[in-house]
Amino acid sequence: MLLNKIIKRLVKIYKIWILKDRFLSAHRNWVKDKGDSTFRLEYDLNKDSIVFDLGGYKGDFTYEIFNKYHCNIYIFEPVSDYCENIKKRFAKNEKINVFNFGLSNEDTELQIGVSESSSSVYKDNSSKKETIFLRSIMGVIKENNIEKIDLLKINIEGGEFDVLNEIITDDYVKNITDIQIQFHMFVENSEEKRKLIQKKLSKTHCLTYSYWFIWENWNCVKK
């Protein structure tokens, strides 16, 4: 009994101090390297490219990518207020398609805690709740006849594990040139899950940059 309490205490200390320090260090390096304006936007894209933006939020990433490449973009944002603002922002742009649902490994309906900084079904960080809809990523891809995705950007507050497992299991992952991911630590066993995803991705893609639980990118290995 005492041993279990000690182990739990040590695990808590590890999460609070060691992981926090590692995260802050990764974030400092990301800012120093100006990752938001370099790594996240430097891709081999053109006007015919297809980009999936999972977790549109305010539409800033789509705005930057479109201004640089004028590509075709599909934005998925399940929070109604955010989605409506994105629709208004790109209302006159026929190459940007906005959907008021998120992507996952299945079609489902969930309660989400809505916060200005981050909204997630995996943590209760807000008193404001909203029922959101998630669609199977493979169902949406097939529905829209998407044969290839040039860039898949994923920032969906914990839902990244389900999405990635789905495209890997379906073997569609080999049809995606670049996968830009932000993993989230608050998901249970997030480190182990991330390592497993990375092991699977390494069979078809190579890691081009990685800032621990900040951003990383996987590029399809050319055969």
PDB file of C-alpha atoms in Angstrom, residues 8 22 44 46 48 54 63 66 69 81 90 97 104 110 116-118 124 137 145 181 191 197 204 216 218 223:
ATOM      1  CA  LYS A   8       2.067   7.444  -7.619  1.00  0.00           C
ATOM      2  CA  ARG A  22      11.152  19.198 -21.423  1.00  0.00           C
ATOM      3  CA  ASP A  44       6.406  21.702 -51.835  1.00  0.00           C
ATOM      4  CA  ASN A  46       1.275  24.683 -55.616  1.00  0.00           C
ATOM      5  CA  ASP A  48      -3.254  22.261 -57.482  1.00  0.00           C
ATOM      6  CA  LEU A  54      -7.756  19.638 -38.943  1.00  0.00           C
ATOM      7  CA  TYR A  63      -4.668  31.982 -44.383  1.00  0.00           C
ATOM      8  CA  PHE A  66      -3.187  29.845 -49.060  1.00  0.00           C
ATOM      9  CA  TYR A  69       0.654  28.606 -52.430  1.00  0.00           C
ATOM     10  CA  ASP A  81     -18.522  29.874 -33.296  1.00  0.00           C
ATOM     11  CA  PHE A  90     -13.012  32.905 -46.476  1.00  0.00           C
ATOM     12  CA  ASN A  97     -13.901  24.533 -48.088  1.00  0.00           C
ATOM     13  CA  SER A 104     -11.760  11.137 -36.030  1.00  0.00           C
ATOM     14  CA  LEU A 110     -19.481  14.377 -28.186  1.00  0.00           C
ATOM     15  CA  GLU A 116     -10.347  30.519 -26.052  1.00  0.00           C
ATOM     16  CA  SER A 117      -6.907  28.902 -25.767  1.00  0.00           C
ATOM     17  CA  SER A 118      -7.858  25.286 -26.508  1.00  0.00           C
ATOM     18  CA  ASP A 124     -12.455  19.748 -18.849  1.00  0.00           C
ATOM     19  CA  ILE A 137     -11.593  10.804 -41.721  1.00  0.00           C
ATOM     20  CA  ASN A 145     -12.986  11.544 -53.819  1.00  0.00           C
ATOM     21  CA  ILE A 181       1.190  17.053 -36.131  1.00  0.00           C
ATOM     22  CA  GLU A 191       4.191   9.417 -24.615  1.00  0.00           C
ATOM     23  CA  ILE A 197       2.389   6.237 -33.908  1.00  0.00           C
ATOM     24  CA  THR A 204       6.086   5.081 -44.962  1.00  0.00           C
ATOM     25  CA  GLU A 216       6.617  17.591 -35.847  1.00  0.00           C
ATOM     26  CA  TRP A 218       6.551  13.448 -41.445  1.00  0.00           C
ATOM     27  CA  LYS A 223      10.104   4.896 -53.426  1.00  0.00           C
TER      28      LYS A 223
END
